[in-house]
XYZ file of C-alpha atoms in Angstrom:
328
model
C -10.800 26.686 19.672
C -9.805 21.804 20.510
C -8.110 20.258 17.534
C -11.691 18.326 15.963
C -13.177 22.228 15.733
C -9.432 23.415 13.943
C -10.360 20.335 11.561
C -13.313 20.790 10.498
C -13.142 25.182 9.557
C -9.455 24.349 7.981
C -10.304 25.130 5.024
C -12.396 28.125 6.150
C -10.163 29.603 8.013
C -6.739 28.619 5.513
C -8.589 32.079 3.492
C -8.021 34.251 6.180
C -4.513 33.267 7.323
C -3.409 33.529 3.889
C -4.169 36.739 2.759
C -3.230 38.280 6.481
C 0.887 37.179 5.527
C 1.284 38.024 1.857
C -0.579 41.616 3.351
C 2.107 42.214 5.412
C 6.177 42.047 3.435
C 7.240 38.147 5.840
C 11.151 37.537 5.786
C 12.139 35.586 4.018
C 13.788 32.683 4.740
C 14.608 28.852 4.202
C 14.752 26.095 6.908
C 16.618 22.753 5.749
C 14.651 19.619 7.071
C 16.148 16.602 7.246
C 14.943 12.645 7.252
C 15.697 9.061 7.147
C 12.420 8.200 5.779
C 11.346 6.986 1.576
C 9.922 9.406 0.065
C 6.177 7.032 0.160
C 6.483 7.084 3.967
C 3.529 8.538 5.749
C 5.767 11.177 7.075
C 7.906 12.121 4.017
C 4.692 12.415 2.122
C 3.479 15.265 4.747
C 6.723 16.818 4.833
C 6.751 17.430 1.372
C 3.087 19.314 2.200
C 3.944 20.790 4.367
C 6.853 22.491 2.288
C 3.788 23.495 0.108
C 1.406 25.263 2.994
C 3.959 26.398 4.329
C 5.138 28.494 0.729
C 1.430 29.686 0.027
C 1.352 30.784 3.759
C 3.989 33.220 3.341
C 3.319 33.926 -0.005
C 6.402 32.285 -0.687
C 8.772 34.141 1.393
C 9.057 30.818 3.776
C 10.768 27.870 2.377
C 11.280 24.293 3.305
C 14.494 22.322 2.531
C 14.347 18.915 2.434
C 16.412 16.217 2.542
C 15.038 12.909 2.245
C 15.663 8.879 2.745
C 19.019 9.476 5.517
C 20.913 12.273 3.311
C 22.211 13.903 5.846
C 22.674 10.792 8.850
C 19.277 8.574 10.929
C 17.640 10.686 13.398
C 20.758 10.448 16.857
C 22.106 11.993 13.589
C 19.980 14.279 13.079
C 18.945 15.503 16.144
C 22.948 16.560 17.206
C 22.471 18.412 13.931
C 20.213 20.319 15.577
C 21.701 20.806 18.193
C 25.404 21.857 16.861
C 23.305 24.393 14.495
C 24.316 22.001 11.474
C 19.982 21.520 10.840
C 17.265 23.004 11.845
C 14.695 20.618 11.299
C 14.211 17.403 11.736
C 11.647 13.892 11.862
C 12.085 12.190 15.637
C 10.147 9.743 17.224
C 9.996 9.653 21.057
C 12.064 6.747 20.884
C 15.033 8.196 19.218
C 14.261 11.266 20.720
C 14.712 9.437 24.374
C 18.348 9.733 25.047
C 17.391 13.468 25.343
C 14.336 14.143 27.403
C 14.185 10.765 28.745
C 10.516 11.785 30.223
C 9.815 10.013 26.088
C 10.441 7.132 27.503
C 6.570 6.524 28.705
C 6.191 5.819 24.822
C 7.956 2.942 25.517
C 5.353 1.703 28.338
C 3.613 -2.040 26.910
C -0.688 -0.410 26.665
C -0.750 2.553 28.485
C -2.626 4.021 26.802
C -7.128 2.433 25.832
C -7.391 3.075 22.202
C -5.464 5.061 19.104
C -8.242 7.978 20.554
C -6.635 8.191 24.374
C -3.395 7.804 22.130
C -4.475 11.107 19.932
C -6.012 12.697 23.057
C -2.974 12.904 24.747
C -0.649 13.614 22.129
C -2.554 16.429 20.945
C -4.107 18.093 24.138
C -2.580 19.188 27.016
C -0.192 16.775 28.066
C 1.286 16.217 24.271
C 1.683 20.470 23.881
C 3.014 20.000 26.545
C 5.509 17.415 26.290
C 6.726 18.373 22.548
C 8.143 21.414 24.526
C 10.684 19.642 27.190
C 13.173 19.466 25.668
C 14.119 22.992 24.438
C 17.117 23.646 26.776
C 18.764 20.504 25.090
C 18.533 22.767 21.572
C 15.294 21.872 20.102
C 12.295 20.853 20.062
C 9.401 19.572 19.210
C 6.052 22.280 17.291
C 4.328 18.466 15.422
C 3.468 15.377 16.442
C 2.081 12.628 14.245
C 0.406 8.923 14.493
C 2.353 5.909 13.948
C -0.564 2.849 15.201
C 1.132 0.010 17.409
C 3.557 -1.806 17.116
C 3.378 -5.211 17.083
C 5.099 -8.432 16.412
C 5.913 -9.864 13.775
C 7.779 -12.792 12.363
C 8.412 -16.028 11.478
C 6.398 -17.772 13.353
C 3.249 -17.115 14.968
C 3.130 -15.106 18.386
C 0.374 -15.583 19.532
C 0.929 -15.157 23.353
C 3.696 -14.510 25.375
C 4.763 -18.432 25.198
C 5.279 -17.880 21.610
C 8.508 -15.512 22.417
C 10.116 -17.874 24.633
C 13.827 -17.622 22.769
C 13.056 -15.731 20.111
C 15.636 -12.492 19.187
C 13.339 -9.359 18.145
C 14.906 -6.175 16.440
C 13.837 -3.395 18.537
C 15.196 0.366 18.691
C 16.753 0.170 21.415
C 15.671 1.542 24.451
C 15.795 0.478 28.930
C 12.132 0.620 28.056
C 12.264 -2.099 25.030
C 15.125 -4.557 26.412
C 13.414 -4.891 29.057
C 9.808 -6.112 27.827
C 11.208 -8.496 25.248
C 12.681 -10.107 27.617
C 10.030 -10.365 30.393
C 7.950 -11.734 27.613
C 11.113 -14.362 27.320
C 13.201 -13.092 24.159
C 16.207 -11.499 22.990
C 16.179 -8.016 22.466
C 17.917 -7.148 19.325
C 19.191 -3.836 18.575
C 19.776 -4.172 15.316
C 20.261 -1.144 12.626
C 16.499 -0.642 10.593
C 18.253 -0.895 7.286
C 19.461 -4.624 8.803
C 16.770 -5.819 9.306
C 14.971 -7.618 6.310
C 18.928 -9.349 5.233
C 18.832 -10.440 9.596
C 15.143 -12.232 8.946
C 16.292 -13.753 5.719
C 19.536 -15.490 6.840
C 18.270 -15.914 10.354
C 20.636 -13.142 12.928
C 17.225 -12.058 13.731
C 13.501 -13.947 14.555
C 11.009 -11.462 14.325
C 11.068 -7.468 14.884
C 7.743 -5.000 16.330
C 6.333 -2.314 14.417
C 3.607 -0.693 12.119
C 1.123 -1.996 9.275
C 2.796 0.355 6.444
C 7.313 -0.160 7.595
C 5.503 -4.009 7.942
C 5.210 -3.634 4.419
C 7.238 -1.052 2.692
C 10.085 -2.301 4.198
C 8.935 -5.412 2.573
C 9.717 -7.371 6.058
C 6.863 -8.820 4.811
C 8.427 -11.694 2.502
C 10.692 -13.100 5.150
C 7.989 -13.211 8.432
C 4.441 -13.591 7.239
C 3.210 -14.002 10.772
C 1.785 -10.193 12.035
C 0.434 -10.820 15.319
C -1.696 -7.800 16.600
C -0.958 -7.616 20.418
C -0.409 -3.215 19.504
C 2.000 -3.162 22.562
C 3.329 0.154 21.789
C 1.927 3.381 20.267
C 4.779 5.960 19.079
C 4.744 9.019 17.955
C 6.601 10.519 15.703
C 7.652 14.751 16.266
C 8.709 17.495 13.878
C 11.209 19.359 15.414
C 13.129 22.229 15.205
C 16.535 23.461 16.336
C 16.355 26.134 19.263
C 18.097 28.721 17.853
C 16.522 28.173 14.217
C 12.968 29.299 16.825
C 14.475 31.906 18.393
C 16.404 34.243 15.746
C 12.609 33.208 14.580
C 10.741 36.428 13.870
C 6.854 36.378 15.583
C 5.334 36.581 11.867
C 7.514 34.107 11.091
C 6.654 31.175 13.645
C 3.166 32.202 13.772
C 3.674 30.788 9.910
C 5.477 27.774 11.221
C 2.464 27.033 13.387
C 0.025 27.043 11.257
C 1.516 24.759 9.232
C 2.562 22.182 11.058
C -0.875 21.989 12.661
C -2.434 21.966 9.161
C -0.088 18.702 8.336
C -1.046 17.458 11.981
C -4.524 16.628 10.692
C -3.449 16.193 7.532
C -1.183 12.888 8.314
C -3.772 11.353 10.093
C -6.022 11.352 7.636
C -3.473 9.905 5.878
C -2.110 7.966 7.860
C -4.931 6.151 8.790
C -5.407 5.454 4.837
C -2.032 3.898 5.072
C -2.754 1.310 7.554
C -6.055 -0.033 5.338
C -4.142 0.046 2.676
C -0.970 -1.769 3.492
C -2.926 -4.074 5.370
C -4.398 -5.951 2.367
C -1.700 -5.281 0.973
C 0.288 -7.552 3.257
C -2.056 -9.973 3.338
C -1.742 -10.373 -0.241
C 2.110 -10.802 0.140
C 0.135 -13.660 2.615
C 0.845 -12.539 5.299
C -1.408 -13.935 7.623
C -2.665 -11.429 10.935
C -3.487 -13.224 14.208
C -5.700 -11.744 16.928
C -4.023 -12.336 20.135
C -5.534 -11.251 23.499
C -3.205 -9.258 25.055
C -3.986 -9.739 28.881
C -1.594 -12.755 28.924
C 0.588 -10.027 26.994
C -0.324 -7.414 29.869
C 0.131 -9.420 32.167
C 3.513 -10.342 31.840
C 4.442 -7.177 31.356
C 3.362 -5.599 34.927
C 7.179 -5.627 36.065
C 7.165 -1.944 34.032
C 5.320 -0.539 35.685
C 6.098 -1.007 39.256
C 9.807 -0.222 37.696
C 8.025 2.941 36.608
C 6.802 3.276 39.996
C 9.652 3.919 41.468
C 11.013 6.753 39.618
C 8.252 9.550 40.303
C 8.702 11.703 37.199
C 8.038 9.165 35.181
C 5.059 8.172 37.063
C 4.303 11.171 37.300
C 3.258 11.180 33.404
C 1.642 7.428 33.847
C -0.884 8.915 35.476
C -1.276 12.198 33.896
C -1.638 10.550 30.456
C -4.186 7.342 31.828
C -6.392 9.973 33.953
C -6.545 11.919 29.713
C -10.221 11.098 28.602
C -11.340 10.083 32.369
């Protein structure tokens, strides 16, 4: 059954699932999940909803114990804890998972997706599901994918073309691809910790950053960087990740229940995300932000060398080709 049909039949399917799972004795288990998000973040809210769904589906036998707000460190630390068997689950973006599995680097390729529908068709289709299983031998797998909108530049001055990027210090999630992207556009990549971006913008250590609208507003970066350019260069998903060891220790019934809750969380998150983007965009404008439509063709042209380089890497080129072919 495809995603659309599942979404439409979810309300009917869940009661049957509840009765089916409750009829047999599900083995009790508590899974520890840590993430670095503020409780107001869409994914944080989604995980809290999943916590309740998991309990409902298992008649209270399967529980999530959530540690939010970076209590156990950032994504790098929590992913390593999964590898070490010190944690069961975490949230990681494709960029944060790239050091563990190089295939995720394709999500850092600018203008890889034609539009948001293409992105979601990849994420929730065969290609995306296959990618989610890749890090299994590295100590974890992804069991749910979450949309995170399009990342765009924002700065203390308008960025309407690559010429406006010349000499600007731009904060990025540091990967070889994102660093090279900023350099090709004439800027200087600044891989500083996310929690330090506000102060760095305020003090002039950096000139701008790049992220989606909800992050732009909720981090209050809108206060110190009033110009948001809708160049929409990348779409980088978030993932719900579980330790391979934890997954293998679950019996089949527990896995089925967990995957049911994970799929429900994907649907819930997509709806919540779209609502949040609209709301936060309005709030950002009320706070003084200006949003600019830009000619994306000039950005695409400047970044073509990234695709020329990727063509020399057979593995990466194959993933790009598969992604580009989805929906054609």
